[in-house]
């Protein structure tokens, strides 16, 4: 299997900063790339805060936290990715933007390196085919928060070689994840099942089955979920949820994957959930309260 030592992570947002942190924690050198210094500093700031919290809680020594931080090199320059053995993209969920990014990165990174996408729903083959290494292209799908959630789906595109796929499995396992193989089908395993559940919760709310908090509290107390489905939608990001719905709808044309009107209206209002402070809940105060506008 390919020997992975240095890993590039493209995007330091909600998923990218977490992927960079778990990768550095597993002992790999990480090059974390963002579009500008301010966005990069924000992502690295989140990592530093979590490392500091782990030290405060006695879950990590200061020495280990410093070593993890020391393995993460932030950059805004694609050239710094040149000698990475694996490059994982975690940029915005837009095929157009991902292809534009791969077209810039592919000629720079050494030819034997493996590329991976953290897409939540787009077909891996559509990105693989746009590079000069479709045999060395896989999906590595992490879950939010990447530092905590135990699963990584390892996606095999039709062009993926056995060696690249096995490298993906070994890499995710080395990060302490349950590396679950899945085929390159929209939504893979988890989002195929989880997204219609979140959409059904929105429909149940629209139909007056329960209020926002009643639906959430019911699923926590009745099904043992750590978060209710509407809080989870806010947590995933309503914009991300909307993009995943659109991909699943395009692929399957089934009503269960279509955006419910409430979601569509919330997106038009610019309510993207926790990430910008407003979704099914308003996050501007000390504790979230139900958004009266929903
Ligand atoms: N980053 C890093 N660590 C975090 C974190 C974050 N954003 N949020 C929580 N944690 C850590 C805490 O530090 C704490 O660590 P500790 O046990 O070492 O002290 C631990 O997680 C538990 O956190 P809290 O006590 O603060 O809170 P909870 O017990 O309520 O757990 C949660 C928070 C882990 C987010 C839990 O509510 C949960 O599991 N929610 C469901 C998350 C989920 O379903 N994610 C998948 C979404 S789907 C997806 O990502 C796919 C994509 O394609 C859309």
Tab-separated table of C-alpha atoms and ligand atoms in Angstrom:
chain	number	residue	atom	x	y	z
A	1	UNK	CA	0.000	0.000	0.000
A	2	UNK	CA	1.087	3.568	-0.574
A	3	UNK	CA	3.106	4.967	2.332
A	4	UNK	CA	1.376	8.087	3.663
A	5	UNK	CA	3.434	10.563	5.700
A	6	UNK	CA	2.342	14.008	4.599
A	7	UNK	CA	-1.309	14.910	4.033
A	8	UNK	CA	-2.758	17.993	2.344
A	9	UNK	CA	-6.181	19.208	3.486
A	10	UNK	CA	-7.971	21.687	1.250
A	11	UNK	CA	-10.375	23.885	3.191
A	12	UNK	CA	-10.213	24.739	6.917
A	13	UNK	CA	-13.963	25.146	7.427
A	14	UNK	CA	-16.434	23.041	9.415
A	15	UNK	CA	-15.053	19.721	8.111
A	16	UNK	CA	-11.543	20.645	6.931
A	17	UNK	CA	-10.247	21.905	10.285
A	18	UNK	CA	-11.521	18.722	11.983
A	19	UNK	CA	-9.964	16.450	9.349
A	20	UNK	CA	-6.657	18.319	9.724
A	21	UNK	CA	-6.805	17.909	13.508
A	22	UNK	CA	-7.525	14.152	13.495
A	23	UNK	CA	-4.844	13.640	10.843
A	24	UNK	CA	-2.184	15.498	12.849
A	25	UNK	CA	-3.322	13.709	16.023
A	26	UNK	CA	-2.688	10.393	14.236
A	27	UNK	CA	0.931	11.513	13.678
A	28	UNK	CA	0.843	12.697	10.072
A	29	UNK	CA	2.297	15.999	8.877
A	30	UNK	CA	-0.507	18.187	7.560
A	31	UNK	CA	-0.556	21.044	5.065
A	32	UNK	CA	-3.840	22.916	5.567
A	33	UNK	CA	-4.745	25.199	2.682
A	34	UNK	CA	-7.309	28.003	2.651
A	35	UNK	CA	-8.136	30.759	0.202
A	36	UNK	CA	-6.964	33.637	2.401
A	37	UNK	CA	-5.136	34.287	5.684
A	38	UNK	CA	-8.231	35.316	7.659
A	39	UNK	CA	-10.133	32.088	6.830
A	40	UNK	CA	-7.023	30.011	7.490
A	41	UNK	CA	-6.462	31.669	10.885
A	42	UNK	CA	-10.084	31.051	11.831
A	43	UNK	CA	-9.735	27.307	11.062
A	44	UNK	CA	-6.411	26.974	12.870
A	45	UNK	CA	-7.861	28.982	15.785
A	46	UNK	CA	-10.619	26.375	16.167
A	47	UNK	CA	-8.031	23.586	16.262
A	48	UNK	CA	-5.954	25.443	18.868
A	49	UNK	CA	-9.049	26.004	21.011
A	50	UNK	CA	-9.940	22.303	20.936
A	51	UNK	CA	-6.356	21.281	21.724
A	52	UNK	CA	-6.312	23.714	24.665
A	53	UNK	CA	-9.633	22.330	25.920
A	54	UNK	CA	-8.281	18.770	25.782
A	55	UNK	CA	-5.308	19.863	27.919
A	56	UNK	CA	-7.620	21.656	30.406
A	57	UNK	CA	-9.755	18.529	30.740
A	58	UNK	CA	-6.657	16.410	31.340
A	59	UNK	CA	-7.318	14.392	28.152
A	60	UNK	CA	-4.043	15.457	26.564
A	61	UNK	CA	-0.675	16.668	27.827
A	62	UNK	CA	0.536	20.138	26.834
A	63	UNK	CA	3.465	18.430	25.112
A	64	UNK	CA	1.179	16.248	22.949
A	65	UNK	CA	-1.076	19.214	22.084
A	66	UNK	CA	1.981	21.254	21.052
A	67	UNK	CA	3.275	18.361	18.937
A	68	UNK	CA	-0.106	18.033	17.147
A	69	UNK	CA	-0.240	21.792	16.487
A	70	UNK	CA	3.394	21.650	15.321
A	71	UNK	CA	2.519	19.083	12.661
A	72	UNK	CA	-0.064	21.424	11.046
A	73	UNK	CA	1.355	23.859	8.512
A	74	UNK	CA	-1.155	26.458	7.276
A	75	UNK	CA	-0.854	27.926	3.800
A	76	UNK	CA	-2.757	29.801	1.118
A	77	UNK	CA	-0.442	28.508	-1.606
A	78	UNK	CA	-1.190	25.313	-3.553
A	79	UNK	CA	2.578	24.941	-4.192
A	80	UNK	CA	3.016	23.794	-0.557
A	81	UNK	CA	1.030	20.636	-1.382
A	82	UNK	CA	3.591	19.448	-3.956
A	83	UNK	CA	5.156	16.653	-1.874
A	84	UNK	CA	2.004	15.450	-0.090
A	85	UNK	CA	1.295	11.699	-0.311
A	86	UNK	CA	-2.457	12.204	0.088
A	87	UNK	CA	-4.589	15.299	-0.558
A	88	UNK	CA	-8.098	15.475	0.938
A	89	UNK	CA	-10.461	18.186	-0.266
A	90	UNK	CA	-13.099	19.574	2.107
A	91	UNK	CA	-14.138	22.740	0.270
A	92	UNK	CA	-17.676	23.937	-0.503
A	93	UNK	CA	-20.075	21.270	-1.753
A	94	UNK	CA	-20.126	22.517	-5.353
A	95	UNK	CA	-18.913	20.297	-8.183
A	96	UNK	CA	-17.897	23.315	-10.235
A	97	UNK	CA	-15.690	24.707	-7.444
A	98	UNK	CA	-14.200	21.312	-6.662
A	99	UNK	CA	-13.287	20.726	-10.331
A	100	UNK	CA	-11.757	24.182	-10.604
A	101	UNK	CA	-9.676	23.415	-7.491
A	102	UNK	CA	-8.509	19.969	-8.741
A	103	UNK	CA	-7.489	21.483	-12.088
A	104	UNK	CA	-5.200	23.844	-10.172
A	105	UNK	CA	-3.867	21.217	-7.708
A	106	UNK	CA	-3.383	18.202	-10.017
A	107	UNK	CA	-0.365	19.571	-11.953
A	108	UNK	CA	1.366	20.660	-8.726
A	109	UNK	CA	1.124	17.544	-6.524
A	110	UNK	CA	3.525	14.656	-7.232
A	111	UNK	CA	1.961	12.153	-9.666
A	112	UNK	CA	2.035	9.149	-7.304
A	113	UNK	CA	-0.012	10.940	-4.595
A	114	UNK	CA	-3.595	9.906	-3.898
A	115	UNK	CA	-6.462	12.399	-4.049
A	116	UNK	CA	-9.585	12.141	-1.897
A	117	UNK	CA	-12.825	14.068	-1.682
A	118	UNK	CA	-14.841	14.549	1.494
A	119	UNK	CA	-17.969	15.154	-0.583
A	120	UNK	CA	-21.170	14.285	1.264
A	121	UNK	CA	-23.157	13.390	-1.834
A	122	UNK	CA	-21.530	14.208	-5.179
A	123	UNK	CA	-20.362	11.277	-7.327
A	124	UNK	CA	-16.655	10.665	-6.695
A	125	UNK	CA	-16.111	9.659	-10.328
A	126	UNK	CA	-17.105	13.150	-11.527
A	127	UNK	CA	-14.113	14.585	-9.683
A	128	UNK	CA	-11.771	11.643	-10.354
A	129	UNK	CA	-12.335	11.895	-14.104
A	130	UNK	CA	-11.305	15.561	-14.109
A	131	UNK	CA	-7.798	14.677	-12.837
A	132	UNK	CA	-4.880	12.874	-14.463
A	133	UNK	CA	-5.087	10.160	-11.745
A	134	UNK	CA	-8.602	8.682	-11.732
A	135	UNK	CA	-7.113	5.370	-10.493
A	136	UNK	CA	-5.658	7.146	-7.449
A	137	UNK	CA	-8.842	8.983	-6.490
A	138	UNK	CA	-11.139	7.946	-3.605
A	139	UNK	CA	-13.854	9.350	-1.373
A	140	UNK	CA	-13.062	9.820	2.330
A	141	UNK	CA	-16.303	10.964	3.923
A	142	UNK	CA	-15.979	12.241	7.490
A	143	UNK	CA	-18.791	13.225	9.857
A	144	UNK	CA	-19.232	16.393	11.853
A	145	UNK	CA	-17.513	16.872	14.292
A	146	UNK	CA	-14.708	14.928	12.612
A	147	UNK	CA	-12.741	14.890	15.872
A	148	UNK	CA	-15.546	12.996	17.613
A	149	UNK	CA	-17.542	10.933	15.089
A	150	UNK	CA	-16.135	7.435	14.710
A	151	UNK	CA	-16.989	6.712	11.067
A	152	UNK	CA	-15.221	7.433	7.798
A	153	UNK	CA	-16.903	6.136	4.658
A	154	UNK	CA	-14.255	5.068	2.134
A	155	UNK	CA	-15.719	5.400	-1.326
A	156	UNK	CA	-14.533	3.446	-4.310
A	157	UNK	CA	-15.177	5.055	-7.708
A	158	UNK	CA	-15.344	2.811	-10.779
A	159	UNK	CA	-11.806	3.912	-11.687
A	160	UNK	CA	-10.229	3.492	-8.213
A	161	UNK	CA	-7.362	0.977	-8.048
A	162	UNK	CA	-7.277	-1.706	-5.351
A	163	UNK	CA	-4.124	-0.118	-3.950
A	164	UNK	CA	-5.596	3.392	-3.634
A	165	UNK	CA	-8.778	2.028	-2.054
A	166	UNK	CA	-6.836	-0.064	0.474
A	167	UNK	CA	-4.660	2.956	1.269
A	168	UNK	CA	-7.864	4.893	2.075
A	169	UNK	CA	-9.073	2.102	4.378
A	170	UNK	CA	-5.680	1.873	6.110
A	171	UNK	CA	-5.409	5.659	6.482
A	172	UNK	CA	-8.869	6.067	8.063
A	173	UNK	CA	-8.157	3.096	10.347
A	174	UNK	CA	-4.856	4.681	11.407
A	175	UNK	CA	-6.851	7.795	12.359
A	176	UNK	CA	-8.857	5.611	14.731
A	177	UNK	CA	-11.959	5.639	12.545
A	178	UNK	CA	-14.269	2.804	11.595
A	179	UNK	CA	-13.419	2.715	7.871
A	180	UNK	CA	-16.529	1.507	6.084
A	181	UNK	CA	-16.315	0.771	2.359
A	182	UNK	CA	-19.152	2.068	0.239
A	183	UNK	CA	-19.973	2.289	-3.435
A	184	UNK	CA	-19.958	5.570	-5.318
A	185	UNK	CA	-23.723	6.121	-5.124
A	186	UNK	CA	-25.200	9.514	-4.163
A	187	UNK	CA	-25.329	9.901	-0.376
A	188	UNK	CA	-23.227	6.747	0.200
A	189	UNK	CA	-24.590	4.884	3.258
A	190	UNK	CA	-25.156	7.460	5.989
A	191	UNK	CA	-26.583	10.419	4.075
A	192	UNK	CA	-28.764	8.088	1.992
A	193	UNK	CA	-30.508	7.176	5.256
A	194	UNK	CA	-29.956	10.255	7.437
A	195	UNK	CA	-31.001	13.002	4.989
A	196	UNK	CA	-34.532	11.677	4.304
A	197	UNK	CA	-34.934	11.335	8.089
A	198	UNK	CA	-34.048	15.015	8.622
A	199	UNK	CA	-36.335	16.033	5.748
A	200	UNK	CA	-39.176	13.949	7.194
A	201	UNK	CA	-38.736	15.766	10.489
A	202	UNK	CA	-39.169	19.091	8.643
A	203	UNK	CA	-42.290	17.723	6.929
A	204	UNK	CA	-43.644	16.463	10.270
A	205	UNK	CA	-43.166	19.995	11.599
A	206	UNK	CA	-44.931	21.472	8.548
A	207	UNK	CA	-47.844	19.084	9.087
A	208	UNK	CA	-48.160	20.131	12.730
A	209	UNK	CA	-47.198	16.769	14.201
A	210	UNK	CA	-45.145	18.594	16.822
A	211	UNK	CA	-43.320	21.855	17.471
A	212	UNK	CA	-39.595	22.230	16.687
A	213	UNK	CA	-38.584	21.438	20.257
A	214	UNK	CA	-41.171	18.672	20.695
A	215	UNK	CA	-39.881	16.853	17.601
A	216	UNK	CA	-36.270	17.204	18.757
A	217	UNK	CA	-36.903	16.237	22.362
A	218	UNK	CA	-39.070	13.278	21.271
A	219	UNK	CA	-36.304	11.791	19.113
A	220	UNK	CA	-33.713	12.296	21.854
A	221	UNK	CA	-35.840	10.731	24.585
A	222	UNK	CA	-37.685	8.198	22.427
A	223	UNK	CA	-34.954	6.963	20.104
A	224	UNK	CA	-31.819	7.735	22.107
A	225	UNK	CA	-30.361	10.129	19.518
A	226	UNK	CA	-27.784	12.608	20.840
A	227	UNK	CA	-29.526	15.452	18.963
A	228	UNK	CA	-33.029	15.869	17.553
A	229	UNK	CA	-33.359	15.956	13.740
A	230	UNK	CA	-34.004	19.713	13.478
A	231	UNK	CA	-31.070	20.598	15.748
A	232	UNK	CA	-29.003	18.145	13.689
A	233	UNK	CA	-30.073	19.878	10.460
A	234	UNK	CA	-28.821	23.174	11.922
A	235	UNK	CA	-25.611	21.425	13.027
A	236	UNK	CA	-24.911	19.941	9.577
A	237	UNK	CA	-25.737	23.332	8.005
A	238	UNK	CA	-29.038	23.987	6.218
A	239	UNK	CA	-27.130	25.061	3.087
A	240	UNK	CA	-25.215	21.764	3.090
A	241	UNK	CA	-28.449	19.853	3.727
A	242	UNK	CA	-30.071	21.716	0.800
A	243	UNK	CA	-27.166	20.854	-1.537
A	244	UNK	CA	-27.280	17.178	-0.530
A	245	UNK	CA	-31.065	17.093	-1.133
A	246	UNK	CA	-30.590	18.534	-4.603
A	247	UNK	CA	-27.986	15.902	-5.523
A	248	UNK	CA	-30.091	13.034	-4.134
A	249	UNK	CA	-33.192	14.390	-5.860
A	250	UNK	CA	-31.338	14.667	-9.191
A	251	UNK	CA	-30.078	11.111	-8.828
A	252	UNK	CA	-33.216	9.322	-7.600
A	253	UNK	CA	-36.199	11.642	-8.339
A	254	UNK	CA	-37.914	10.446	-5.178
A	255	UNK	CA	-40.059	12.775	-3.061
A	256	UNK	CA	-38.273	11.715	0.126
A	257	UNK	CA	-35.155	13.538	-1.134
A	258	UNK	CA	-36.891	16.775	-2.248
A	259	UNK	CA	-36.390	20.015	-0.285
A	260	UNK	CA	-39.478	20.691	1.879
A	261	UNK	CA	-40.859	24.257	1.416
A	262	UNK	CA	-39.756	25.276	4.934
A	263	UNK	CA	-36.129	24.414	4.152
A	264	UNK	CA	-36.292	26.262	0.837
A	265	UNK	CA	-37.670	29.399	2.526
A	266	UNK	CA	-35.101	29.268	5.325
A	267	UNK	CA	-32.301	29.106	2.768
A	268	UNK	CA	-33.783	32.094	0.889
A	269	UNK	CA	-33.773	33.959	4.200
A	270	UNK	CA	-30.040	33.192	4.567
A	271	UNK	CA	-30.577	30.956	7.619
A	272	UNK	CA	-27.879	28.288	7.358
A	273	UNK	CA	-28.095	26.895	10.897
A	274	UNK	CA	-25.450	26.992	13.589
A	275	UNK	CA	-22.695	28.181	11.278
A	276	UNK	CA	-24.278	31.627	10.868
A	277	UNK	CA	-26.315	31.724	14.048
A	278	UNK	CA	-29.843	31.164	12.704
A	279	UNK	CA	-31.750	28.069	11.683
A	280	UNK	CA	-34.520	26.140	13.399
A	281	UNK	CA	-32.924	27.667	16.471
A	282	UNK	CA	-31.471	31.113	17.131
A	283	UNK	CA	-27.906	30.716	18.417
A	284	UNK	CA	-27.199	34.377	19.189
A	285	UNK	CA	-27.805	34.101	22.956
A	286	UNK	CA	-26.190	31.979	25.666
A	287	UNK	CA	-28.363	28.964	24.837
A	288	UNK	CA	-30.211	28.202	21.572
A	289	UNK	CA	-33.916	29.175	21.466
A	290	UNK	CA	-36.439	28.190	18.792
A	291	UNK	CA	-36.375	30.682	15.889
A	292	UNK	CA	-39.793	32.376	16.023
A	293	UNK	CA	-39.617	33.063	12.268
A	294	UNK	CA	-39.749	29.403	11.231
B	1	LIG	N1	-15.196	19.689	17.746
B	1	LIG	C1	-14.419	18.915	18.518
B	1	LIG	N2	-14.867	18.255	19.579
B	1	LIG	C2	-16.143	18.421	19.902
B	1	LIG	C3	-17.009	19.233	19.152
B	1	LIG	C4	-16.473	19.881	18.033
B	1	LIG	N3	-17.230	20.660	17.242
B	1	LIG	N4	-18.240	19.189	19.711
B	1	LIG	C5	-18.140	18.373	20.776
B	1	LIG	N5	-16.894	17.909	20.883
B	1	LIG	C6	-16.377	16.985	21.890
B	1	LIG	C7	-16.376	17.644	23.254
B	1	LIG	O1	-15.159	18.333	23.483
B	1	LIG	C8	-16.530	16.446	24.177
B	1	LIG	O2	-15.267	15.808	24.299
B	1	LIG	P1	-14.868	15.014	25.632
B	1	LIG	O3	-15.838	13.889	25.782
B	1	LIG	O4	-13.478	14.569	25.344
B	1	LIG	O5	-14.980	15.987	26.738
B	1	LIG	C9	-17.430	15.491	23.390
B	1	LIG	O6	-17.308	15.897	22.015
B	1	LIG	C10	-18.885	15.603	23.806
B	1	LIG	O7	-19.258	16.956	23.645
B	1	LIG	P2	-20.249	17.729	24.623
B	1	LIG	O8	-20.223	17.111	25.990
B	1	LIG	O9	-19.965	19.188	24.528
B	1	LIG	O10	-21.675	17.583	23.954
B	1	LIG	P3	-22.509	16.314	23.607
B	1	LIG	O11	-22.266	15.184	24.525
B	1	LIG	O12	-23.867	16.866	23.453
B	1	LIG	O13	-21.954	15.879	22.177
B	1	LIG	C11	-21.986	15.902	19.838
B	1	LIG	C12	-21.888	16.753	21.101
B	1	LIG	C13	-20.785	14.970	19.778
B	1	LIG	C14	-21.957	16.855	18.671
B	1	LIG	C15	-23.313	15.055	19.920
B	1	LIG	O14	-24.395	15.913	20.129
B	1	LIG	C16	-23.560	14.253	18.660
B	1	LIG	O15	-23.000	13.182	18.468
B	1	LIG	N6	-24.462	14.773	17.787
B	1	LIG	C17	-24.794	14.120	16.508
B	1	LIG	C18	-23.743	14.477	15.492
B	1	LIG	C19	-23.989	13.808	14.176
B	1	LIG	O16	-24.942	13.075	13.957
B	1	LIG	N7	-23.098	14.092	13.243
B	1	LIG	C20	-23.197	13.590	11.888
B	1	LIG	C21	-23.879	14.597	11.050
B	1	LIG	S1	-24.029	14.058	9.371
B	1	LIG	C22	-22.595	14.473	8.663
B	1	LIG	O17	-21.717	15.054	9.233
B	1	LIG	C23	-22.434	14.063	7.243
B	1	LIG	C24	-22.317	15.261	6.355
B	1	LIG	O18	-22.015	14.775	5.056
B	1	LIG	C25	-23.563	16.082	6.305
